[in-house]
């Protein structure tokens, strides 16, 4: 198939007055359709851009791009062209406008998912420079598989590992969710369910505190990993007991005893602790070596941050010349998992977030590999 450029098509940002047309167009979408109210929400959001293509004053196609504040990556969430006007380059024009809008915001990488059997859409994206980087089984409501595609807008490559994503299912379990992603990446064969999420949190927690993941500590995470046969390493500039400054009485005593116990057990299991400052380069080097870095970041996402619990754990999945790529286990209401994967964060922003003065801890846990002999075998189901 070959089309000339669609010169009579005008692509512009959508307005509220387009809502009816957008809802109507959605009827042509295969599977999971967006409601009029969803479009209304998207139009009101600063973190979304909705584009429409007009032909003779009539809206005949749309494209939706989602952004995350603080990150230089975006997701092409949806694109559809009225059946009657397909095959004349309208999607191509929409895609170009959507990409241009994203680049204006400083976006360096656009991601999208598409049904594996959607040949026209796949051809469109491939032709526009997208490459398939993965596949997700059972992705859509009707259980169809999705292909994951990515396009980089900047020169130079990126190293991005296919770390599987796992969302946290409690407000305080970002650390466990991150460890589970690392474990699965290294081939851990048990289901990533809520029991494991809680079990890891219980094992890794010093004493319950509202600070930083309910008291979960980097050393505790490394111990939970080591008990399951993972080689792990803690890098932290702080030699003291985490949360010590914010705890009192018995809670402080429990935290001190737990921390000392974690240090002892970690050494016994062959884990390492490096007391030194770290930055994006350490995380990138670890990814390069095949390790999965888990890192506590704070101050990068003020909208979602719990004031009493500054910071949460994220997984570093890759890097390029200017960015680190991260999985964020905290999926906000109304977001899909896909909005939280391989988010591009500027290296300077990463360094600020891992040294944030409010953070409960400044630490990185490197989950290096799986397969060393485990002395204890917790029952993960
Ligand atoms: C996918 C879709 C948006 C394409 O819209 P379109 O306006 O017809 O596409 P264009 O005319 O701009 O075509 C651009 C490129 O897409 C590819 N393409 C589009 N339709 C195709 C088809 N039926 N078969 C193969 N390739 C096709 C071609 O590579 C084409 O480039 P070319 O014309 O230079 O060969 C449209 O088919 C649609 O709305 N499908 C239903 C919704 C959907 O699947 N959305 C995408 C998933 S998010």
Short mmCIF file of C-alpha atoms and ligand atoms in Angstrom, two decimals:
data_model
loop_
_atom_site.label_atom_id
_atom_site.label_comp_id
_atom_site.label_asym_id
_atom_site.label_seq_id
_atom_site.Cartn_x
_atom_site.Cartn_y
_atom_site.Cartn_z
CA UNK A 1 0.00 0.00 0.00
CA UNK A 2 1.27 3.46 -0.79
CA UNK A 3 -0.32 6.78 -0.11
CA UNK A 4 0.56 10.31 -0.94
CA UNK A 5 0.74 12.80 1.91
CA UNK A 6 -2.69 13.67 3.32
CA UNK A 7 -2.50 17.35 2.41
CA UNK A 8 -6.15 18.06 3.14
CA UNK A 9 -5.84 16.78 6.69
CA UNK A 10 -5.34 19.13 9.61
CA UNK A 11 -4.01 17.78 12.90
CA UNK A 12 -4.54 19.82 16.06
CA UNK A 13 -4.88 19.40 19.81
CA UNK A 14 -8.36 18.28 20.85
CA UNK A 15 -10.82 20.62 22.58
CA UNK A 16 -13.72 19.87 24.88
CA UNK A 17 -16.02 20.49 21.93
CA UNK A 18 -14.48 17.39 20.29
CA UNK A 19 -15.68 15.05 23.05
CA UNK A 20 -18.66 13.67 21.12
CA UNK A 21 -16.54 13.04 18.05
CA UNK A 22 -13.84 11.35 20.15
CA UNK A 23 -16.36 9.03 21.80
CA UNK A 24 -17.84 8.22 18.40
CA UNK A 25 -14.43 7.40 16.90
CA UNK A 26 -13.72 5.05 19.76
CA UNK A 27 -16.45 2.73 18.44
CA UNK A 28 -14.00 1.78 15.70
CA UNK A 29 -11.37 0.72 18.21
CA UNK A 30 -10.70 -3.02 18.59
CA UNK A 31 -11.37 -4.07 22.20
CA UNK A 32 -10.85 -1.92 25.31
CA UNK A 33 -12.58 1.34 24.37
CA UNK A 34 -12.34 4.66 26.14
CA UNK A 35 -15.51 6.30 27.42
CA UNK A 36 -16.43 9.93 26.79
CA UNK A 37 -15.74 10.66 30.47
CA UNK A 38 -12.22 9.22 30.13
CA UNK A 39 -11.55 11.58 27.24
CA UNK A 40 -12.91 14.45 29.34
CA UNK A 41 -10.46 13.56 32.12
CA UNK A 42 -7.59 13.29 29.66
CA UNK A 43 -8.37 16.70 28.18
CA UNK A 44 -8.20 18.24 31.66
CA UNK A 45 -4.88 16.58 32.51
CA UNK A 46 -1.59 18.32 31.98
CA UNK A 47 0.02 14.90 31.71
CA UNK A 48 -1.93 13.90 28.59
CA UNK A 49 -2.14 15.21 25.05
CA UNK A 50 -5.05 14.36 22.79
CA UNK A 51 -4.65 15.02 19.08
CA UNK A 52 -7.37 15.01 16.46
CA UNK A 53 -7.20 14.86 12.68
CA UNK A 54 -9.77 16.91 10.80
CA UNK A 55 -10.83 16.39 7.24
CA UNK A 56 -13.16 18.99 5.79
CA UNK A 57 -13.97 20.22 9.31
CA UNK A 58 -14.88 16.72 10.51
CA UNK A 59 -12.89 14.85 13.17
CA UNK A 60 -11.76 11.60 11.55
CA UNK A 61 -9.01 10.36 13.85
CA UNK A 62 -7.34 10.80 17.21
CA UNK A 63 -4.18 9.98 19.10
CA UNK A 64 -3.58 10.08 22.85
CA UNK A 65 -0.16 10.46 24.50
CA UNK A 66 0.43 10.10 28.24
CA UNK A 67 3.30 11.70 30.15
CA UNK A 68 4.63 11.44 33.68
CA UNK A 69 5.85 14.59 35.37
CA UNK A 70 9.56 14.38 36.15
CA UNK A 71 10.26 11.83 33.43
CA UNK A 72 11.39 12.18 29.81
CA UNK A 73 9.42 9.24 28.47
CA UNK A 74 5.91 9.10 27.09
CA UNK A 75 3.40 6.50 26.02
CA UNK A 76 1.28 6.53 22.91
CA UNK A 77 -1.84 5.30 24.59
CA UNK A 78 -4.30 5.16 21.74
CA UNK A 79 -4.74 5.96 18.08
CA UNK A 80 -7.70 5.45 15.79
CA UNK A 81 -8.83 6.60 12.36
CA UNK A 82 -12.42 6.50 11.11
CA UNK A 83 -12.79 3.37 8.98
CA UNK A 84 -14.06 5.37 6.01
CA UNK A 85 -10.89 7.45 5.83
CA UNK A 86 -8.20 4.89 6.41
CA UNK A 87 -5.35 4.36 4.01
CA UNK A 88 -4.74 8.02 3.21
CA UNK A 89 -1.95 8.83 5.62
CA UNK A 90 -4.11 10.23 8.42
CA UNK A 91 -2.60 8.01 11.12
CA UNK A 92 0.86 8.93 9.89
CA UNK A 93 0.03 12.65 10.27
CA UNK A 94 -1.43 12.09 13.74
CA UNK A 95 1.61 10.14 14.83
CA UNK A 96 3.96 12.84 13.58
CA UNK A 97 2.05 15.53 15.50
CA UNK A 98 1.91 13.41 18.66
CA UNK A 99 5.66 12.76 18.48
CA UNK A 100 6.40 16.41 17.83
CA UNK A 101 4.33 17.40 20.87
CA UNK A 102 6.22 14.90 23.00
CA UNK A 103 9.60 16.10 21.77
CA UNK A 104 8.64 19.66 22.63
CA UNK A 105 8.24 18.46 26.20
CA UNK A 106 11.73 16.99 26.17
CA UNK A 107 10.62 13.41 25.73
CA UNK A 108 13.39 11.12 24.46
CA UNK A 109 11.53 7.86 24.20
CA UNK A 110 7.98 6.96 23.22
CA UNK A 111 6.55 3.57 24.10
CA UNK A 112 3.35 1.86 23.06
CA UNK A 113 1.60 -1.49 23.14
CA UNK A 114 -0.27 -2.95 20.23
CA UNK A 115 -2.24 -6.13 19.69
CA UNK A 116 -0.02 -8.76 18.21
CA UNK A 117 -2.48 -9.47 15.40
CA UNK A 118 -3.01 -5.78 14.49
CA UNK A 119 -1.07 -5.82 11.24
CA UNK A 120 -2.03 -2.31 9.98
CA UNK A 121 -1.04 -0.65 13.26
CA UNK A 122 2.19 -2.65 13.49
CA UNK A 123 3.08 -1.67 9.94
CA UNK A 124 2.34 1.97 10.74
CA UNK A 125 4.55 2.00 13.83
CA UNK A 126 7.39 0.02 12.30
CA UNK A 127 7.44 2.34 9.33
CA UNK A 128 7.61 5.28 11.69
CA UNK A 129 10.73 3.86 13.34
CA UNK A 130 9.31 1.92 16.31
CA UNK A 131 11.00 -1.33 17.24
CA UNK A 132 9.50 -4.29 19.04
CA UNK A 133 11.14 -4.62 22.44
CA UNK A 134 8.90 -7.15 24.13
CA UNK A 135 5.69 -9.09 24.26
CA UNK A 136 3.09 -9.37 27.02
CA UNK A 137 0.77 -12.38 27.20
CA UNK A 138 -2.83 -11.84 28.24
CA UNK A 139 -2.49 -8.05 28.06
CA UNK A 140 -5.96 -7.01 26.92
CA UNK A 141 -9.36 -7.61 28.52
CA UNK A 142 -10.03 -10.36 26.00
CA UNK A 143 -6.68 -11.98 26.93
CA UNK A 144 -5.00 -11.13 23.62
CA UNK A 145 -1.22 -10.61 23.68
CA UNK A 146 0.44 -7.24 23.18
CA UNK A 147 3.70 -6.35 21.53
CA UNK A 148 5.66 -3.57 23.21
CA UNK A 149 7.27 -1.07 20.90
CA UNK A 150 9.68 1.78 21.49
CA UNK A 151 11.08 4.67 19.52
CA UNK A 152 13.96 6.82 20.64
CA UNK A 153 14.06 10.42 19.47
CA UNK A 154 17.71 11.01 20.30
CA UNK A 155 20.87 9.70 18.76
CA UNK A 156 22.86 7.09 20.63
CA UNK A 157 21.61 3.84 22.05
CA UNK A 158 20.18 2.84 25.37
CA UNK A 159 20.83 -0.27 27.44
CA UNK A 160 17.47 -1.36 28.81
CA UNK A 161 16.91 -4.74 30.47
CA UNK A 162 13.66 -6.63 30.14
CA UNK A 163 12.92 -6.56 33.85
CA UNK A 164 9.32 -7.73 34.39
CA UNK A 165 7.06 -5.22 36.09
CA UNK A 166 5.19 -5.86 39.34
CA UNK A 167 2.98 -3.19 40.90
CA UNK A 168 2.93 -2.80 44.68
CA UNK A 169 -0.44 -3.70 46.11
CA UNK A 170 -0.07 -1.96 49.49
CA UNK A 171 0.97 1.62 50.18
CA UNK A 172 4.10 0.49 52.06
CA UNK A 173 5.42 -2.37 49.90
CA UNK A 174 7.35 -0.59 47.12
CA UNK A 175 10.55 -2.24 48.37
CA UNK A 176 9.07 -5.74 48.22
CA UNK A 177 7.56 -5.10 44.79
CA UNK A 178 10.97 -3.95 43.51
CA UNK A 179 12.72 -6.97 44.94
CA UNK A 180 10.12 -9.22 43.32
CA UNK A 181 10.85 -7.65 39.91
CA UNK A 182 14.55 -8.28 40.41
CA UNK A 183 13.91 -11.85 41.56
CA UNK A 184 11.76 -12.63 38.55
CA UNK A 185 14.32 -11.06 36.23
CA UNK A 186 16.91 -13.47 37.57
CA UNK A 187 14.55 -16.42 37.10
CA UNK A 188 13.02 -16.95 40.55
CA UNK A 189 10.36 -19.55 39.87
CA UNK A 190 7.54 -18.82 42.35
CA UNK A 191 4.41 -16.72 41.76
CA UNK A 192 4.73 -13.02 42.43
CA UNK A 193 1.69 -12.82 44.65
CA UNK A 194 0.60 -10.69 47.56
CA UNK A 195 1.79 -13.23 50.09
CA UNK A 196 5.34 -12.95 48.80
CA UNK A 197 4.98 -9.17 48.76
CA UNK A 198 4.00 -9.18 52.43
CA UNK A 199 6.46 -11.88 53.41
CA UNK A 200 9.34 -9.88 51.95
CA UNK A 201 8.14 -6.72 53.69
CA UNK A 202 7.91 -8.50 57.04
CA UNK A 203 11.36 -9.97 56.63
CA UNK A 204 12.97 -6.71 55.52
CA UNK A 205 11.38 -4.40 58.06
CA UNK A 206 13.25 -3.17 61.10
CA UNK A 207 10.35 -1.80 63.10
CA UNK A 208 7.12 -0.34 61.85
CA UNK A 209 7.45 3.37 61.19
CA UNK A 210 5.61 5.74 58.93
CA UNK A 211 8.95 6.75 57.41
CA UNK A 212 10.04 5.18 54.14
CA UNK A 213 8.07 2.06 53.28
CA UNK A 214 6.87 1.35 56.79
CA UNK A 215 10.34 0.77 58.16
CA UNK A 216 11.61 -1.55 55.45
CA UNK A 217 15.40 -1.22 55.27
CA UNK A 218 17.92 -1.71 52.51
CA UNK A 219 19.81 -4.24 54.61
CA UNK A 220 16.57 -6.07 55.30
CA UNK A 221 15.81 -6.24 51.58
CA UNK A 222 19.28 -7.60 50.88
CA UNK A 223 18.81 -10.24 53.59
CA UNK A 224 15.42 -11.30 52.18
CA UNK A 225 17.09 -11.64 48.77
CA UNK A 226 20.09 -13.53 50.14
CA UNK A 227 17.88 -15.97 52.06
CA UNK A 228 16.41 -16.95 48.72
CA UNK A 229 19.76 -17.55 47.11
CA UNK A 230 20.36 -14.16 45.49
CA UNK A 231 23.72 -12.48 45.61
CA UNK A 232 23.04 -9.01 46.91
CA UNK A 233 24.88 -5.87 47.92
CA UNK A 234 23.86 -2.74 49.81
CA UNK A 235 25.45 0.58 48.86
CA UNK A 236 24.77 3.41 51.29
CA UNK A 237 26.60 6.53 52.40
CA UNK A 238 25.16 6.11 55.91
CA UNK A 239 26.81 3.74 58.34
CA UNK A 240 24.17 4.20 61.06
CA UNK A 241 20.86 2.53 61.81
CA UNK A 242 18.11 3.58 59.35
CA UNK A 243 15.28 5.62 60.90
CA UNK A 244 17.25 5.97 64.15
CA UNK A 245 16.71 9.73 64.21
CA UNK A 246 12.93 9.47 63.93
CA UNK A 247 12.34 6.63 66.38
CA UNK A 248 12.09 6.61 70.14
CA UNK A 249 11.93 4.15 73.00
CA UNK A 250 11.30 0.50 72.19
CA UNK A 251 10.79 1.16 68.48
CA UNK A 252 14.29 2.56 68.33
CA UNK A 253 15.66 -0.41 70.22
CA UNK A 254 13.89 -2.85 67.91
CA UNK A 255 15.27 -1.02 64.87
CA UNK A 256 18.81 -1.12 66.25
CA UNK A 257 18.67 -4.81 67.10
CA UNK A 258 17.07 -5.64 63.72
CA UNK A 259 19.66 -3.64 61.82
CA UNK A 260 22.54 -5.33 63.62
CA UNK A 261 20.88 -8.69 62.97
CA UNK A 262 20.46 -7.89 59.28
CA UNK A 263 24.11 -6.89 58.97
CA UNK A 264 25.24 -10.10 60.65
CA UNK A 265 22.97 -12.34 58.61
CA UNK A 266 23.84 -10.59 55.36
CA UNK A 267 27.55 -11.18 55.97
CA UNK A 268 26.84 -14.79 56.85
CA UNK A 269 24.97 -15.28 53.58
CA UNK A 270 27.78 -13.78 51.52
CA UNK A 271 26.07 -10.42 50.91
CA UNK A 272 28.09 -7.22 50.88
CA UNK A 273 27.67 -3.76 52.39
CA UNK A 274 29.57 -0.83 50.88
CA UNK A 275 29.45 2.35 52.90
CA UNK A 276 30.03 5.05 50.30
CA UNK A 277 28.21 7.66 48.28
CA UNK A 278 26.65 6.51 45.02
CA UNK A 279 25.04 8.13 42.01
CA UNK A 280 23.55 7.36 38.59
CA UNK A 281 26.87 6.01 37.35
CA UNK A 282 26.93 3.27 39.99
CA UNK A 283 23.40 2.25 39.03
CA UNK A 284 24.25 2.25 35.31
CA UNK A 285 27.43 0.23 35.92
CA UNK A 286 25.43 -2.31 37.92
CA UNK A 287 22.89 -2.68 35.09
CA UNK A 288 25.77 -3.12 32.66
CA UNK A 289 27.11 -5.98 34.82
CA UNK A 290 23.70 -7.67 34.80
CA UNK A 291 22.63 -6.68 38.33
CA UNK A 292 19.24 -5.16 39.12
CA UNK A 293 19.56 -2.01 41.26
CA UNK A 294 16.74 -1.17 43.67
CA UNK A 295 16.92 2.40 44.85
CA UNK A 296 15.06 4.57 47.33
CA UNK A 297 14.15 7.86 45.67
CA UNK A 298 12.41 10.85 47.21
CA UNK A 299 11.18 14.25 46.12
CA UNK A 300 10.77 13.34 42.44
CA UNK A 301 7.02 12.87 42.46
CA UNK A 302 5.44 15.39 44.84
CA UNK A 303 1.90 14.60 43.66
CA UNK A 304 2.04 11.04 44.89
CA UNK A 305 4.38 11.30 47.77
CA UNK A 306 3.07 10.52 51.19
CA UNK A 307 4.20 13.42 53.41
CA UNK A 308 4.97 11.12 56.31
CA UNK A 309 6.67 8.57 54.16
CA UNK A 310 9.04 10.41 51.89
CA UNK A 311 10.43 8.26 49.15
CA UNK A 312 9.79 4.89 47.68
CA UNK A 313 11.79 2.13 46.04
CA UNK A 314 12.13 1.94 42.27
CA UNK A 315 13.99 -0.47 40.01
CA UNK A 316 16.67 0.75 37.62
CA UNK A 317 16.14 -1.09 34.33
CA UNK A 318 18.54 0.72 32.03
CA UNK A 319 20.43 3.82 31.02
CA UNK A 320 21.48 6.01 28.12
CA UNK A 321 23.88 8.95 27.89
CA UNK A 322 21.60 11.29 29.85
CA UNK A 323 19.02 9.14 31.63
CA UNK A 324 18.33 6.20 33.85
CA UNK A 325 15.28 4.05 33.08
CA UNK A 326 13.12 2.96 35.98
CA UNK A 327 10.14 0.81 36.88
CA UNK A 328 7.96 2.58 39.45
CA UNK A 329 5.84 0.04 41.38
CA UNK A 330 3.37 2.68 42.58
CA UNK A 331 0.57 2.64 40.01
CA UNK A 332 -1.78 5.54 40.73
CA UNK A 333 -5.52 5.20 40.38
CA UNK A 334 -6.63 5.44 36.78
CA UNK A 335 -3.18 4.53 35.47
CA UNK A 336 -2.22 1.37 33.67
CA UNK A 337 0.86 -0.63 34.59
CA UNK A 338 2.35 0.37 31.27
CA UNK A 339 2.58 3.99 32.47
CA UNK A 340 5.10 2.92 35.09
CA UNK A 341 7.68 0.98 33.12
CA UNK A 342 11.07 2.05 31.81
CA UNK A 343 10.45 5.68 32.75
CA UNK A 344 13.32 7.88 31.61
CA UNK A 345 14.68 10.07 34.42
CA UNK A 346 17.47 12.58 33.84
CA UNK A 347 20.65 11.51 35.60
CA UNK A 348 20.81 14.77 37.55
CA UNK A 349 17.22 14.27 38.72
CA UNK A 350 18.07 10.73 39.79
CA UNK A 351 21.06 11.96 41.78
CA UNK A 352 18.92 14.58 43.50
CA UNK A 353 16.22 12.03 44.30
CA UNK A 354 18.59 9.48 45.83
CA UNK A 355 20.22 12.14 47.99
CA UNK A 356 17.02 13.85 48.98
CA UNK A 357 17.41 15.30 52.49
CA UNK A 358 13.91 14.13 53.48
CA UNK A 359 14.46 10.53 52.42
CA UNK A 360 14.15 7.98 55.18
CA UNK A 361 17.25 6.23 53.87
CA UNK A 362 19.82 6.80 51.17
CA UNK A 363 20.55 3.39 49.79
CA UNK A 364 20.74 1.17 46.77
CA UNK A 365 20.40 -2.62 46.85
CA UNK A 366 22.03 -4.48 43.99
CA UNK A 367 20.44 -7.84 43.30
CA UNK A 368 23.28 -9.39 41.35
CA UNK A 369 22.26 -12.88 40.46
CA UNK A 370 20.38 -15.91 41.60
CA UNK A 371 21.73 -19.37 42.10
CA UNK A 372 24.16 -19.24 44.98
CA UNK A 373 23.39 -21.88 47.58
CA UNK A 374 20.70 -20.73 49.96
CA UNK A 375 20.98 -21.75 53.59
CA UNK A 376 17.36 -21.10 54.42
CA UNK A 377 14.39 -21.74 52.25
CA UNK A 378 11.45 -19.54 53.22
CA UNK A 379 8.07 -20.84 52.14
CA UNK A 380 7.01 -18.52 49.33
CA UNK A 381 4.34 -20.83 47.98
C1 LIG B 1 -4.01 1.59 12.49
C2 LIG B 1 -4.78 2.78 11.93
C3 LIG B 1 -4.78 3.89 12.94
C4 LIG B 1 -4.08 3.25 10.64
O1 LIG B 1 -4.76 4.41 10.18
P1 LIG B 1 -4.63 4.93 8.65
O2 LIG B 1 -4.97 6.37 8.66
O3 LIG B 1 -5.37 4.04 7.79
O4 LIG B 1 -3.07 4.74 8.38
P2 LIG B 1 -2.23 5.57 7.29
O5 LIG B 1 -3.02 5.70 6.05
O6 LIG B 1 -1.72 6.82 7.90
O7 LIG B 1 -1.04 4.58 7.02
C5 LIG B 1 0.25 4.77 7.52
C6 LIG B 1 1.02 3.49 7.43
O8 LIG B 1 0.39 2.49 8.23
C7 LIG B 1 0.48 1.21 7.58
N1 LIG B 1 -0.86 0.72 7.29
C8 LIG B 1 -2.03 1.37 7.48
N2 LIG B 1 -3.07 0.59 7.14
C9 LIG B 1 -2.54 -0.59 6.75
C10 LIG B 1 -3.11 -1.82 6.32
N3 LIG B 1 -4.43 -1.99 6.22
N4 LIG B 1 -2.28 -2.82 6.01
C11 LIG B 1 -0.95 -2.69 6.15
N5 LIG B 1 -0.35 -1.53 6.53
C12 LIG B 1 -1.15 -0.50 6.85
C13 LIG B 1 1.27 1.45 6.32
O9 LIG B 1 2.63 1.20 6.63
C14 LIG B 1 1.05 2.90 6.05
O10 LIG B 1 2.13 3.48 5.38
P3 LIG B 1 2.12 3.50 3.74
O11 LIG B 1 0.80 4.03 3.37
O12 LIG B 1 3.21 4.44 3.42
O13 LIG B 1 2.32 2.12 3.33
C15 LIG B 1 -6.24 2.39 11.54
O14 LIG B 1 -6.21 1.22 10.81
C16 LIG B 1 -7.17 2.18 12.73
O15 LIG B 1 -7.79 3.12 13.23
N6 LIG B 1 -7.29 0.93 13.23
C17 LIG B 1 -8.14 0.64 14.35
C18 LIG B 1 -7.56 1.18 15.67
C19 LIG B 1 -6.15 0.66 15.92
O16 LIG B 1 -5.84 -0.47 15.69
N7 LIG B 1 -5.27 1.54 16.46
C20 LIG B 1 -3.88 1.23 16.67
C21 LIG B 1 -3.63 0.52 17.92
S1 LIG B 1 -3.38 1.63 19.29
#
